[in-house]
Amino acid sequence: MAHVSLNNISHAYNANTDSETQVLTDISLDIPHGSAHALLGASGTGKTTLLKIISGLLIPTEGDLLVDGRRVNTDSPRERNIAQVFQFPVLYEHISVFENLAFPLRNRKVPLTEIHTRVKQTAELLEIDNLLSGKTTGLSIFDKQKVSLGRALVRNDVSAILLDEPLTAVEPSAKWRLRQKLKELQQELSLTMIYVTHDQLEAMTFAEQISVMHEGRIIQTASPRELVEKPQHEHVGFFIGMPGMNFLPTDSTACLSPPKGATKAGFRPDQAFVSTKQGHNSLQVAVIDQQALSTHLGESWGLLTCKYQDIEIRTRQHLNLNVGSTAWLHIDNPHFFRNGWRMTGQAEVTQGNA
Amino acid sequence: MSWMAWTPVTAIFFTAIILAVIVMTLWELKSPTVLRKGLLWFATTRGDRFFMCLLGSAIIHILWIATTDIEPAVATLVCLISAVLVMRYA
Amino acid sequence: MRKRINNRAWLMVLPVLFLVAMSAVIPLMTVVNYSVQDIFDDNNRVYVGLEWFIQIIRDPELHAALWRQILFSANVLAIEIPLGILIAKAMPRRGSVATGLLIFFAIPLLIPWNVVGTIWQIFARPDIGMAGMSLTSLGLDYNYTANPVDAWFTLVAMDVWHWTSLVVLLVFSGLRAIPEAYYEAAQIDGANRWQMFRHIELPRLKTVLGIAVLLRLMDSLMIYTEPFVLTGGGPGNSTTFLSQYLTRMAVGQFDLGPAAAFSLVYFIMILTLCWLFYSLISPAEEQTER
Amino acid sequence: MRPFVLNTLLLLLVSACDSKTPDNNQAPPLEQQADSSDQHQQAGKSLEDWIDTEFQPSTLGRDAQIAEMNWFKEAARDLQDIQISVVSETLTTHEYESRILSKAFFDITGIQVKHDLIQEGDVIEKLQTQMLSGRNIYDAYVNDSDLIGTHARYGYVVPLDEFMQGEGKDVTSPTLDLDDFIGLSFTTGPDGTLYQLPDQQFANLYWFRYDWFQRPELKDRFQKLYGYALGVPVNWSAYEDIAEFFSKHVGEIDGEKVYGHMDYGKKDPSLGWRFTDAWLSMAGAGDKGIPNGIPVDEWGIRVEGCNPVGSSVSRGGAANSPAAVYALGKYIDWLKAYAPPEASGMTFSESGPIPANGQIAQQIFWYTTFTADMIKPGLAVVDANGNPKWRMAPSPHGPYWEEGMKLGYQDTGAWTLLKSTPVEHRKAAWLYAQFVTAKTLSLKKTLVGLTPIRNSDLQHQAMTDAAPRLGGLVEFYRSPARIAWTPTGTNVPDYPKLAQLWWSNVASAVSGDLSPQLAMDTLAEQQDKVMARIERAGIQQQCGPKLNDEKDPEYWLAQPGSPKAKLDNEKPMGQTVPYDSLITAWREGRVR
């Protein structure tokens, strides 16, 4: 396994024609050996392109791709020793499961006896050793994805395994099992895995580090916890969390004493609550919806939606107010953003349960 | 029907085939066929096997008269036997 | 085939069944009736038993035509299928160039058969035809009307020209249907171009190629007009195929009895081939559908 | 139901190929369509108009013409609502009938005629389909009298003698003058009954470049090489020498490559015609007897009484006799050695116009139907004054030929009425048939199409005037030599089935797949087989085949007449006659 780093990578399709489309801009990323890294973003943000650049199916128009410090920009996929698992299972349907697993090894002229032992080991690892002699047609997608994964794992020289939304096609009931399996393997074998997804839950449960992508850029790379607590960009705040961050323009929240230059104040549903009492720095809002998530000692607890001017705001709190009533919104230590980016130099925000 | 130029032999021939088809249909209604894999490399229904018998009989007869002067009725007998085998084991 | 057979569906098929009976079964019955008689006209016919069958099946001319037919079909398939795949693979998958090429390749398919024969008859003429003249100017003693090898070569070339396009179009559509991810996966697995073809394209083209082979096989088995126009089946019998033989008997000689017997033998041959082919490719299809 | 069925059956039989068959017989010819629409639009011309503007010259005076036409008008009175369709092959003569005469017929009688023109082979196919199925496809056919033996035996055809006396009595022209027709013997069956009415007539003659044959330097050279004078060859040896002379020794005339022979050899039904028409009789395979050899004709079929008894030598026939094998062998040798190389890939109709290009010195087997195509001004074979550089002459004969035998092919395309045609239609068609052969207009038609049928036309001054431009056609038809040119005779019991056997066997011999001997053996055997089947079916009550038992061929070869034993020398000394003395003989009413 290896250390993968991307230095200032940019990519444009049709770079030499007029109609060029920039899909990646100035991507820098460092994925240490044996780490699980996720690329998170909505579709169309350039995750798959980035993956293709890493696997070698695309050559970036700018920047360097280093594997263990060696520049591999122009190496073919075969030379890079990178494996990939696709959205839907890509298998060779006319040959057996065994041959599917052996395929990358045969292409690399691995001796026959070694092929046998390695395929066997991999199959055992993935718990598909009973399927080896059969054909791939007729397997469940869950098993098929395991075979695809097996084709990646079977190579002991692989420097990184790329997973391109590998759970998309898997039956919902098996999604969790497969993710577990992936995580287990990653840890057990200390694999370098790069996991592309648009599902923050998948990313957060799988990866140690998550890069959030937006419009061809990485807007933040951080641990799951950091992404929640210190979103570097409005978009991260909005994208991460269920529900995402609330935003208010600073001109209407002067009471929160925003720093100079701030354009927006952002706060997570946990960082605010609505009550009938007016406190200092509180804003007058209309309660428009309550959604119970749990009940404790006779009191409901859940999501409350209120409206400040035209802006909907969600908080997570006791639900003791009437829908339609007027109340007061209290905000704890909001984050302040200028032009989308979080303003630094503030006091660290602690998670508060007011 | 004179334009179809019927002869007694062809009339018997077609009557036999039509009867066979009717019998097959009744049999099918009484106990629907099950796809089954026999001696051949693919699975067959009862209808498939019947079709194979007819086609096979035609081929056997053609080969028979191509290669031997022995009475073609013997070929018909061979066909009947092979038909039973095909229906049973294919 | 594995699904339970729904009996009610048969009712829907009844009108079609009626049409099939009118257009296929009744004439087939008539052909069978004719095949055992010597027919002069409606009122004059003699029952002859298997005489025509014996005569036809043991006719050395028919054997020769049959072997020639098999050789021709094999020739044509052996050239057209690989050539069609090669051309389809060399074409860009999308874009205006691909569209242009597709139209270009469709042209020979749109030309009526007898016109194809006429075009080649002129094209290959050693005295005025472009191909014939260039071959002659190369110092080859080329004359498809006199030399059986030349006639055969010309006929195969004509068929290749006429029908490779069909294979190209089929294979092209088959290739377009293969998701990009398969190629990417194979590249990552370290497969070379041949392996990609062998393990990705070929298995996925299997159905389409099956259709292509079946169509070309059936059609080459029934080839008639082109050799009729080009060589008339000659020189000698060197390009006389089964249908030429049949047509001469049925239309030329009005020899309905022997022609009917031969039609039946021909029919059984083609039916057997179709059935064999069908049973060979259909299990694979069922598996992929599952 | 019957027509439907036969068609369906045929469809199934040829389903493998029918959809792709080159289809030149389905759509009615374009000009035909255009004409029938003309007929409706234009007001018809009067009977007199037609006579004054179109039917000139004529062997009848104007009054006689008007009288004859008035008879047609009267005779058609009860048939005016009928629309008939007739068919013939595509020839200048029939085009004239289809374009002009059918219109005149409508104007005069009120009967509409759809006169289709299709290829000869297709005419036979349609005729046969009507005979076998009994479905009325055409109301009348113009087909060659080659089928006389077939018509007389099967009983599908209306015997004209009977018809003219009976059902057709009131529509039979009093001025028909049957005895005036020169081809009547061709259309008379073995029973002496007339089955068809001649409509156009043509012969198969020797064709050569008169101008080249007159050149002193060529004449000298030929004389030196071969020891006799260059002239019209009387025997095949001379023809062969002349062919060799032009192809091998002369090679080029006026800077153009020349050939001493022209023929055709593509595997095609027309390849059989040249053989069944006359090739074997020219070689001398048959017996003496005019119009066809008795008892063995040029097909090699022997008859006893009127019953065919076989065509193999072993049954007394001559189809595989030494003379027949010799004939086939010479055809192939000459095609390969002396004809242009592309000739072997041509059909009858493709090769026909080739001599007009000016590279061919002579052709042994040339149809006078091509005359009109050979006299067009501007052709390489027509001089500045519009006179032909070529001439036609009697074909040479092979070593087996003896005086008193048929020497060439002459046939008449003749009107045939079938019993399966409804009587009213048959009567209308009979009127039309008589109309297009009527004396009023038959001379005009002859001048247009150059296919004379009436003696009265041939003797007319107009023909004398036209003679110099026609290269000997008029002289030939006026000469007594004419009778040695005849069509397939009455020995052939089923022309369509038997004629089919020839071309494929000949083709096998041309390609070398079979030796001439083997090809003719196969042919004879196949002919006997067809006749055996007719005998077995018992369908031909009168004059049907009754095959002889097979005997040792030597028995038959030892008998006098055909089949003749092999000659020791098949190439006697070449013999020629000067063309000018030949033509003088013809003009004076001598054969030679």
Short mmCIF file of C-alpha atoms in Angstrom, two decimals, chain B residues 3-4 6 14 17-18, chain C residues 16-33 267, chain D residues 8 12:
data_model
loop_
_atom_site.label_atom_id
_atom_site.label_comp_id
_atom_site.label_asym_id
_atom_site.label_seq_id
_atom_site.Cartn_x
_atom_site.Cartn_y
_atom_site.Cartn_z
CA TRP B 3 -55.85 -28.42 -56.10
CA MET B 4 -53.84 -29.63 -53.13
CA TRP B 6 -53.97 -35.14 -52.12
CA PHE B 14 -50.87 -35.55 -42.27
CA ILE B 17 -49.25 -35.67 -37.53
CA ILE B 18 -52.40 -33.71 -36.74
CA VAL C 16 -51.72 -15.13 -36.44
CA LEU C 17 -52.05 -18.87 -36.31
CA PHE C 18 -54.72 -18.65 -38.97
CA LEU C 19 -52.50 -16.54 -41.19
CA VAL C 20 -49.59 -18.90 -40.69
CA ALA C 21 -51.82 -21.80 -41.58
CA MET C 22 -52.97 -20.10 -44.74
CA SER C 23 -49.59 -18.87 -45.82
CA ALA C 24 -47.31 -21.63 -44.62
CA VAL C 25 -49.02 -24.81 -43.54
CA ILE C 26 -51.37 -25.25 -46.47
CA PRO C 27 -48.72 -24.62 -49.11
CA LEU C 28 -46.41 -26.90 -47.15
CA MET C 29 -49.04 -29.64 -47.24
CA THR C 30 -49.42 -29.07 -50.95
CA VAL C 31 -45.69 -29.29 -51.45
CA VAL C 32 -45.66 -32.59 -49.58
CA ASN C 33 -48.49 -33.84 -51.74
CA PHE C 267 -36.48 -26.93 -45.98
CA THR D 8 -48.92 -20.05 -53.70
CA LEU D 12 -43.33 -21.61 -51.70
#
